[in-house]
């Protein structure tokens, strides 16, 4: 007997729910989530190689055709990770490629989850990552691999799903130097009691960023949904540097509600390829952040992942410090 207090949804992707795979299985880019509307997102997520995927017993690098066929039999929807994190031969090692897929998946998990939660009731009311555990092997859409080992997406989704969260979002993460940045600071309260949020914020310069560009060549090899040409996602890489600006915000959020605590009018770094991280802190040691990089108009990092800064642009994995835990 089904509990009468619970909603029963008899099918997935049929009816008034939504499968949201922007920047994933549906092509396009991560930021397409901002154009979607549904009370129930019954599926979203990204397919990644987990930390134990070395157990595939890879036969050398880069992989030959035989090995690629073997991997594609294990990595369901394999062209999707390659479209967004790059073909394996873009990378100097298996580990670099594997970590790049996790980095992209973690960005998607954080960005899309926070956006939907920031828009609670307008119209988002329920979201479901697809799926929790990989059904076979050490790669797939799961937050955990088949041996229950967590991927980077697990930690990203966990942090983005905290019952009380302060978050912000911009429609892109690559911006022009000195571009005005308007950050809406939103308090999210999924508890049944009102919360008071006293937020400290700091905008910090970051010398290096991880930038991942789509790989349009994948579509020439496999029949797949096309990514947005030259789309990129950006994450901080290494320690944040000097504080550019700082301040405080305060406000109350009603039970099971969201509220805008204020809007920060800031500016991107003046230097090409310098990054900036907006840090948000509240409560008893809780924190969140949003990262951007300044770049000339029309710039594209290239297919795959790169460590980008004002003084160098390096293929991810080409230096030993890229892969330190």
Tab-separated table of N, CA, C and O in Angstrom, residues 31 79 214 227 271 322:
chain	number	residue	atom	x	y	z
A	31	UNK	N	24.504	26.099	-18.668
A	31	UNK	CA	23.753	27.297	-18.309
A	31	UNK	C	22.319	27.274	-18.862
A	31	UNK	O	21.496	28.105	-18.476
A	79	UNK	N	29.855	9.210	-25.278
A	79	UNK	CA	30.140	10.441	-26.020
A	79	UNK	C	29.789	11.721	-25.268
A	79	UNK	O	30.339	12.771	-25.563
A	214	UNK	N	34.146	22.558	-24.559
A	214	UNK	CA	33.491	21.447	-25.258
A	214	UNK	C	34.364	20.962	-26.410
A	214	UNK	O	35.193	21.697	-26.945
A	227	UNK	N	26.954	19.842	-28.422
A	227	UNK	CA	27.146	20.884	-27.406
A	227	UNK	C	27.113	22.266	-28.043
A	227	UNK	O	27.334	22.420	-29.254
A	271	UNK	N	42.761	42.038	-15.552
A	271	UNK	CA	43.756	41.323	-16.347
A	271	UNK	C	43.146	40.132	-17.067
A	271	UNK	O	42.336	39.392	-16.505
A	322	UNK	N	49.260	19.565	-11.165
A	322	UNK	CA	47.841	19.546	-11.561
A	322	UNK	C	47.089	18.398	-10.903
A	322	UNK	O	45.880	18.499	-10.671
